[in-house]
XYZ file of C-alpha atoms in Angstrom:
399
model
C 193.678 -130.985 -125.787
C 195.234 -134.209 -124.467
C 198.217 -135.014 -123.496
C 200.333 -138.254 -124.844
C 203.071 -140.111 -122.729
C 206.078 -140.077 -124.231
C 207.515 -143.036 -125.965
C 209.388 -145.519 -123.847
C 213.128 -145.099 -124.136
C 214.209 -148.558 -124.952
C 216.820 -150.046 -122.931
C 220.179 -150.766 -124.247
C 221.038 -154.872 -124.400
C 222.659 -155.699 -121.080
C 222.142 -152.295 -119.280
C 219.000 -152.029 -116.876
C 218.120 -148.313 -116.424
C 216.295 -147.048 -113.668
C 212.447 -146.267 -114.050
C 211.585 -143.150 -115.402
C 209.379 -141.115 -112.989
C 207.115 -139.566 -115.540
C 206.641 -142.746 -117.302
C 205.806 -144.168 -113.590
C 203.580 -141.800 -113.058
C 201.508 -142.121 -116.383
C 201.042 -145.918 -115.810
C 199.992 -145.060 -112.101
C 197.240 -142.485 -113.599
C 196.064 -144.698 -116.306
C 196.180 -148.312 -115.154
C 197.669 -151.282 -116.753
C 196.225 -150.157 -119.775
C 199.149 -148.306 -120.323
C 201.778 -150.520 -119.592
C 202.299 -151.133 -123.783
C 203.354 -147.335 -123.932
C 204.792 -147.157 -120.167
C 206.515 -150.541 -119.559
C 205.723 -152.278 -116.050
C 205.769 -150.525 -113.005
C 209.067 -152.198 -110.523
C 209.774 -151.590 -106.848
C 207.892 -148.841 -104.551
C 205.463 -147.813 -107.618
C 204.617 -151.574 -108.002
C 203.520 -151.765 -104.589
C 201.493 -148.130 -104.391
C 199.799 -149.621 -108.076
C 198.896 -152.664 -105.529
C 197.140 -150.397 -102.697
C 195.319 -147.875 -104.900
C 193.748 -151.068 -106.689
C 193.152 -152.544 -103.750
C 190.949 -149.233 -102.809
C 189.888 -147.843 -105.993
C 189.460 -151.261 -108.229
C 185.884 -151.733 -106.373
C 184.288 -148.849 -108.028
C 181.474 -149.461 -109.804
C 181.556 -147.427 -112.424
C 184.750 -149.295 -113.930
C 182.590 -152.395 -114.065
C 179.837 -150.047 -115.556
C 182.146 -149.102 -118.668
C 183.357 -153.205 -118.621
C 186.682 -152.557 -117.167
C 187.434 -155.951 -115.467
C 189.669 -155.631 -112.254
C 190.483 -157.703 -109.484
C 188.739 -156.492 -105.949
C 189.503 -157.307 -102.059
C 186.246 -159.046 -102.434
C 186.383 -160.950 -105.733
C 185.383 -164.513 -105.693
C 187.627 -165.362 -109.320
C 190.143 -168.060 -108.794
C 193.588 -167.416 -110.078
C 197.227 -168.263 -109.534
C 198.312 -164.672 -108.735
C 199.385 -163.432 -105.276
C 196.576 -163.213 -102.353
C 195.375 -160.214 -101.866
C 195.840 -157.994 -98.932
C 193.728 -157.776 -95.567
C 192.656 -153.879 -94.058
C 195.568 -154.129 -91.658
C 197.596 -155.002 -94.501
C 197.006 -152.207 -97.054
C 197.043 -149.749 -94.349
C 200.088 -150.720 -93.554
C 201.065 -150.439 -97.331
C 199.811 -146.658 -97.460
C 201.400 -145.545 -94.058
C 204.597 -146.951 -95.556
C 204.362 -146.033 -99.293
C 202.821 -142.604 -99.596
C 202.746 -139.077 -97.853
C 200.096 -138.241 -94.958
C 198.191 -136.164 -97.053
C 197.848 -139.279 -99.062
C 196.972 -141.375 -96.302
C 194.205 -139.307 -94.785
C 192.774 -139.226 -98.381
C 192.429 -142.823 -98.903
C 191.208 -143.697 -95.319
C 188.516 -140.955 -96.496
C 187.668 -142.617 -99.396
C 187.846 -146.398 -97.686
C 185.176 -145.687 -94.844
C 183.384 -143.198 -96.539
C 182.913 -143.960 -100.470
C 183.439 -147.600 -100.384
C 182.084 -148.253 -96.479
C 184.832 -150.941 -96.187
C 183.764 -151.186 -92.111
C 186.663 -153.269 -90.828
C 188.754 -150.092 -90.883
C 186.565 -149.312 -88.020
C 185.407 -152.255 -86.931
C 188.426 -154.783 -86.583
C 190.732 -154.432 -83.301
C 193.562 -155.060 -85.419
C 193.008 -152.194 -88.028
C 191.925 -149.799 -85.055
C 195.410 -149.994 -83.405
C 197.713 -149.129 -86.468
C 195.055 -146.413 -87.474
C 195.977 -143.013 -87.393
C 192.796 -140.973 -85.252
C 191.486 -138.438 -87.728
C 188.198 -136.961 -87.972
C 187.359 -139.302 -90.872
C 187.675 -141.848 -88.662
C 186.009 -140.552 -85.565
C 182.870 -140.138 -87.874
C 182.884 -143.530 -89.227
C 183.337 -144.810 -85.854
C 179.966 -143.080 -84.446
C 178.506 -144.256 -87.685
C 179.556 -147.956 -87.390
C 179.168 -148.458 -83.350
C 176.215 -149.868 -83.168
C 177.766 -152.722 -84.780
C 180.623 -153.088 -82.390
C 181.533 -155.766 -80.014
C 182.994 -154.129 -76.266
C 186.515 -154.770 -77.604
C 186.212 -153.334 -80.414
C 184.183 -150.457 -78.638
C 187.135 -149.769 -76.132
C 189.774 -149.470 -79.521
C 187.551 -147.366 -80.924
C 187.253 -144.876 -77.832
C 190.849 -144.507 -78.570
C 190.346 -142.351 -82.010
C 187.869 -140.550 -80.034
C 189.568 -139.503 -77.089
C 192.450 -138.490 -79.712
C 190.325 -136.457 -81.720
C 188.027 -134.880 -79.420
C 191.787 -134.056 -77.365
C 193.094 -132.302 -80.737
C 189.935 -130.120 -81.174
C 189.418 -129.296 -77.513
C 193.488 -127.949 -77.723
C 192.567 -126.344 -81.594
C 189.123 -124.861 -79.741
C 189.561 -123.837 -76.525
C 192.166 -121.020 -76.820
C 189.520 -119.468 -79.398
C 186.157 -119.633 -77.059
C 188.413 -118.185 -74.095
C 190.003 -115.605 -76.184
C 186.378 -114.710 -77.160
C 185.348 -114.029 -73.540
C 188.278 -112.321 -72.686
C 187.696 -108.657 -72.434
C 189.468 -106.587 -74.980
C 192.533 -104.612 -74.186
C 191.375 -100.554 -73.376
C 194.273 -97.571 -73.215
C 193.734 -96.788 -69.773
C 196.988 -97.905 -67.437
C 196.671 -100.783 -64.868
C 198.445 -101.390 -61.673
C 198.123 -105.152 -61.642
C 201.690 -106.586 -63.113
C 200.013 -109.193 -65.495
C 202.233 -110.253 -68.111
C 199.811 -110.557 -71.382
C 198.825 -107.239 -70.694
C 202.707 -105.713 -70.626
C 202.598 -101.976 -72.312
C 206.173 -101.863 -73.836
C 205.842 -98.771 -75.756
C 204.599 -96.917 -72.536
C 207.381 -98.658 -70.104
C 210.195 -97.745 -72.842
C 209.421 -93.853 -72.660
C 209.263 -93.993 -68.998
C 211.607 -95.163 -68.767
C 214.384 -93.740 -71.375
C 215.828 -91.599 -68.423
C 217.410 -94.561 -67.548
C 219.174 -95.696 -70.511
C 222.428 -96.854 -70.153
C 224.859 -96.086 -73.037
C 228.054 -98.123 -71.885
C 225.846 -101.379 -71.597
C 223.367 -100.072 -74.209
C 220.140 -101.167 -72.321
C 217.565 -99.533 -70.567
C 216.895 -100.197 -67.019
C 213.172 -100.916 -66.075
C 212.104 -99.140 -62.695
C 208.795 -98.655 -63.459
C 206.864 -100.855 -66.103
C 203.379 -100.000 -67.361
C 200.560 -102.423 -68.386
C 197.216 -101.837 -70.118
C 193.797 -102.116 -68.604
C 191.098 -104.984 -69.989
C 187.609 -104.440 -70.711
C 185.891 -106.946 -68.973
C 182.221 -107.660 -70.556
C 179.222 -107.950 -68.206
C 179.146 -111.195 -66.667
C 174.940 -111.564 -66.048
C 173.230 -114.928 -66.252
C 172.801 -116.039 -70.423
C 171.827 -119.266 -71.531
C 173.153 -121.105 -74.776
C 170.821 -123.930 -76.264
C 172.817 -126.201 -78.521
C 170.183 -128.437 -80.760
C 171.599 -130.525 -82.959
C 170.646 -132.665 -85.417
C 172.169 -136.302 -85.220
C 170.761 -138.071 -88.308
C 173.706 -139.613 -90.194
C 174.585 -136.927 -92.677
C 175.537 -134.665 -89.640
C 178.566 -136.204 -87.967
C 180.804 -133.539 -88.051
C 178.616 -131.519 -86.454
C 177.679 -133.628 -83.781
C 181.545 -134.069 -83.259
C 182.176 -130.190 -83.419
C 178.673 -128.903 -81.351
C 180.011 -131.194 -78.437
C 183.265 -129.896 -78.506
C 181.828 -126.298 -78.645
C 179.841 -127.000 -75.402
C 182.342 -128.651 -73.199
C 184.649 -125.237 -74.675
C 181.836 -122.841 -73.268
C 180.464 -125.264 -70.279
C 181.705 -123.274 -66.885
C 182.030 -120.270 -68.290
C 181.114 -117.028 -66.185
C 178.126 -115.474 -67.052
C 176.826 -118.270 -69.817
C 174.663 -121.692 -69.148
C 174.806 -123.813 -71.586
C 172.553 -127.105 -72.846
C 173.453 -129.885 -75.372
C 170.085 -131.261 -77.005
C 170.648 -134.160 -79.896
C 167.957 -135.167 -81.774
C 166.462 -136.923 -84.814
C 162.576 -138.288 -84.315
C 163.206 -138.445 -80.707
C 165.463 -135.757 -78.364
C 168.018 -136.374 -76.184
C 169.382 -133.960 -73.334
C 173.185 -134.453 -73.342
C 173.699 -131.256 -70.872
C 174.824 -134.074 -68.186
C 177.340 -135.284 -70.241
C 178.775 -131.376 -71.605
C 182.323 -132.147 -69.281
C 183.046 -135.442 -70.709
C 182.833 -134.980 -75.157
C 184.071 -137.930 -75.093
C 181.345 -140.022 -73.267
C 179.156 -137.736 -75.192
C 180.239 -138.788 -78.219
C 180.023 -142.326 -77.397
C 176.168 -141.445 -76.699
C 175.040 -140.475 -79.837
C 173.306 -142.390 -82.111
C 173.568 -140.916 -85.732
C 170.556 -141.799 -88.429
C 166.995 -142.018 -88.430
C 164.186 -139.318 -89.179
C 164.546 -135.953 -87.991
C 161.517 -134.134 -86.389
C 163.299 -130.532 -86.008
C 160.149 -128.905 -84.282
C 159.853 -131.157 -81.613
C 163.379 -130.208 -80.905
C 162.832 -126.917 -81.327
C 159.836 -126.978 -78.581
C 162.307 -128.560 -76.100
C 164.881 -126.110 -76.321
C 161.970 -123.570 -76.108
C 160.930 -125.114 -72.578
C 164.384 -125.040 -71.464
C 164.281 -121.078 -71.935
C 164.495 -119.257 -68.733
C 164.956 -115.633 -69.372
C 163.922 -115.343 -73.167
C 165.817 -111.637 -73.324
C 169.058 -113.655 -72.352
C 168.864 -116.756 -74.220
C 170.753 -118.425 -77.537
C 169.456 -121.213 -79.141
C 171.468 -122.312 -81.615
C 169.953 -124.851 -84.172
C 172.407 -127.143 -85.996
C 170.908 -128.907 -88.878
C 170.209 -129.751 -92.448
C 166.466 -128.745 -92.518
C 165.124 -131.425 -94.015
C 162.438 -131.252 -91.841
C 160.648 -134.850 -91.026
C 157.980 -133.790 -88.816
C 155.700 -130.871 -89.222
C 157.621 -127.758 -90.864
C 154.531 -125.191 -90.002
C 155.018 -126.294 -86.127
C 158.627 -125.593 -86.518
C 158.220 -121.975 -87.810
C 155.496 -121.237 -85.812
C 157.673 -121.927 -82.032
C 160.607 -120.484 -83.971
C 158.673 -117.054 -84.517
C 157.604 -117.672 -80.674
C 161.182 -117.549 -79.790
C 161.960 -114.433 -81.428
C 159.131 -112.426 -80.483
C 159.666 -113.101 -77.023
C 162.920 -111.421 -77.274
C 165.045 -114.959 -77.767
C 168.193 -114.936 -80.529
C 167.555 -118.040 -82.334
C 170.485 -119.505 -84.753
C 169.619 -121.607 -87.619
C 173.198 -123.183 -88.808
C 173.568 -125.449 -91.597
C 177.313 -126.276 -90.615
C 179.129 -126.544 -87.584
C 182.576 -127.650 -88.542
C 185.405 -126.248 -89.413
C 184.939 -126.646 -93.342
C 181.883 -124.893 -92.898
C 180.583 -126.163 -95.864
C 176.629 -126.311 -95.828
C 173.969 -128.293 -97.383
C 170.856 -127.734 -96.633
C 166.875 -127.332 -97.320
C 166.986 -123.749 -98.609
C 163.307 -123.598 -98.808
C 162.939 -124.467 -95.431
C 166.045 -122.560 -94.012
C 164.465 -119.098 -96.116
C 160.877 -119.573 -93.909
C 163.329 -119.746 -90.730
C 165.065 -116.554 -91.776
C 161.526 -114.873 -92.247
C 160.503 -116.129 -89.136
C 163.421 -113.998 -87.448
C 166.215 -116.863 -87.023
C 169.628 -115.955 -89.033
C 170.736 -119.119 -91.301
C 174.027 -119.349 -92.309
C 177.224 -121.561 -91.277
C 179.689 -120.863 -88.290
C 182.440 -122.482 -87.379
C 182.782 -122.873 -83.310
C 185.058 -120.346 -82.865
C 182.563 -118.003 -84.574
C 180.165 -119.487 -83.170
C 182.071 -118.397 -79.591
C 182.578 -115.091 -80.304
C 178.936 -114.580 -81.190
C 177.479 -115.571 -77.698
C 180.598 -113.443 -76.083
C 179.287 -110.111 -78.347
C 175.733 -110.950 -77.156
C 176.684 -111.395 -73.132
C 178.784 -108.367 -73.314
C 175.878 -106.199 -75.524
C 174.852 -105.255 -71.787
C 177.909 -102.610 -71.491
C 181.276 -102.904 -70.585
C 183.018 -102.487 -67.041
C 186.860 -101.254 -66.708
């Protein structure tokens, strides 16, 4: 059933009214169209009309169904204002609607319409606000980047790469940090503070008058501490263009886990060719500026790499991050992937890396890996973390 907007309350002679929100809002879902049943659109709605036609008036299926709207790139002549530059309608949305908005249509801008001055003009690139829409459509569009431009996009890297590493890092530590155990400890550390043991020691000492207890003797629990011997972690990842975020989210992950006790980790991109990033792990931002997204994809040839780097196969992750949509030779690819295995090595096939988590992938393919002995599924990093931290500590546990 569908719903009709109301009838237009008409005005009495001589006495404006002020705009009726639902009425606004009708002519703002349905387009001028509507104005006969709505009336005009006046002040702040006026202008938020202007930038979601600006945006949305370039889709092609409203020239499909012979809808005829102006665009930031029509060439029609008219007498009507001039329309509005990037820097212009981004300042429109900043000012005119909430953030959730505004991260919603800078998502649609570089990704469904590929408008590439968002990312790609200096002047855009310092009003933008870093997200991690834009920090993919920058690795996506650097290649066609002057060095200006270049350094104002390293600022919505830096930014975003700074927000996950805070987001990330508490999580991959956390995972390494042995658990808490209910024997006492002598060493006065404060995140491992018994109250409930320090407040019946100490009741004896319980004050009525002042209605406090005095501490003379607090207790703290002991920590597990997992076996710190020599793993590896191989990071592979696939850089072809559909896998930004988890480019963005796998280099993160390693510069979390790089210098950790007990763990060595690599960085491997690839798509036809492979790339050893492991130099880079302590800069994600450098990283980052490294990568080249798009091209083929030859997984096997990746996967044989991060099979050579393999020192101690009983003590060794590698951790494949891809779609699957294998370019080069998919019986190659099983094959060293049931190599792995059988020589004792946990091998990870991950369709997602991000914190959505939401994969798409060859199942075909990805069901042959499983067989072969590699897990598919999607992780985000911090699962991802405490996985290798449950496999380093499998060895036993020390008090």
């Amino acid at each position: 059933m569908t719903s009709t907007p109301p009838e237009p309350v008409p005005e009495p002679s001589g006495t404006p009214s002020a705009p009726d929100p639902g009425l606004e809002r009708w002519r703002l879902v349905l387009g001028a169209a509507a104005e006969r049943r709505t009336g005009p659109l006046h002040g702040a709605a006026a202008a938020r009309d202007a930038a979601l036609e600006w945006l949305y008036g370039r889709d092609e299926d409203l020239r499909r169904r012979g809808v005829r709207r102006g665009t930031a790139d029509s060439r029609e002549g008219g007498t009507g204002p001039s329309r509005p530059t990037a820097v212009d309608w981004l300042d429109d949305i900043h000012r005119l609607f909430p953030k959730t908005t505004v991260e919603r249509l800078e998502r649609d801008a570089v990704e469904r319409y590929q408008i590439h001055e968002i990312v790609t003009d200096p002047d855009v690139l310092a009003r933008v606000e870093p997200s991690q829409t834009l920090l993919r459509a920058v690795l996506r569009t650097k290649h066609l980047m002057n060095p200006e431009v270049l350094a104002a996009a390293r600022r919505i890297v830096e930014t975003v790469v700074r927000q996950l590493m805070e987001r990330l890092r508490p999580e991959v530590h956390r995972a390494f940090t042995g658990s808490r155990s209910r024997r006492p400890s002598r060493l006065p550390i404060a995140r491992d503070f018994d109250f409930r043991a320090t407040i019946r020691a100490n009741l004896a000492h319980y004050q009525p008058e002042e209605r406090r207890i005095l501490i003379q003797r607090p207790h703290f629990h002991s920590r597990t501490r997992r076996h710190l011997e020599q793993w590896q972690l191989v990071l592979l990842v696939d850089q072809s263009g559909s896998m930004a975020g988890s480019v963005i989210h796998s280099a993160v992950t390693a510069a979390c886990l790089w210098s950790l006790p007990g763990l060595k980790t690599h960085l491997v991109a690839f798509d036809t060719a492979v790339v050893d990033l492991t130099s880079d792990v302590t800069d994600p931002v450098e990283l980052l500026m490294r990568v080249q997204l798009g091209g083929g994809t030859d997984i096997a040839r990746a996967v044989d790499y991060g099979a050579s780097l393999v020192e101690n196969p009983r003590r060794a992750i590698v951790a494949l991050v891809s779609d699957f949509y294998e370019g080069g030779d998919p019986y190659r690819l099983v094959r060293t992937v049931r190599h792995l295995v059988e020589q004792g090595t946990t091998v990870l096939c991950l369709a997602a890396l991000d914190e959505a988590a939401d994969p798409v992938y060859d199942r075909a393919l990805a069901g042959r890996l499983a067989e072969a002995g590699a897990p598919v599924g999607a992780m985000t990093p911090g699962a991802l973390a405490e996985f290798v931290a449950e496999h380093i500590g499998r060895g036993g546990q020390t008090r």
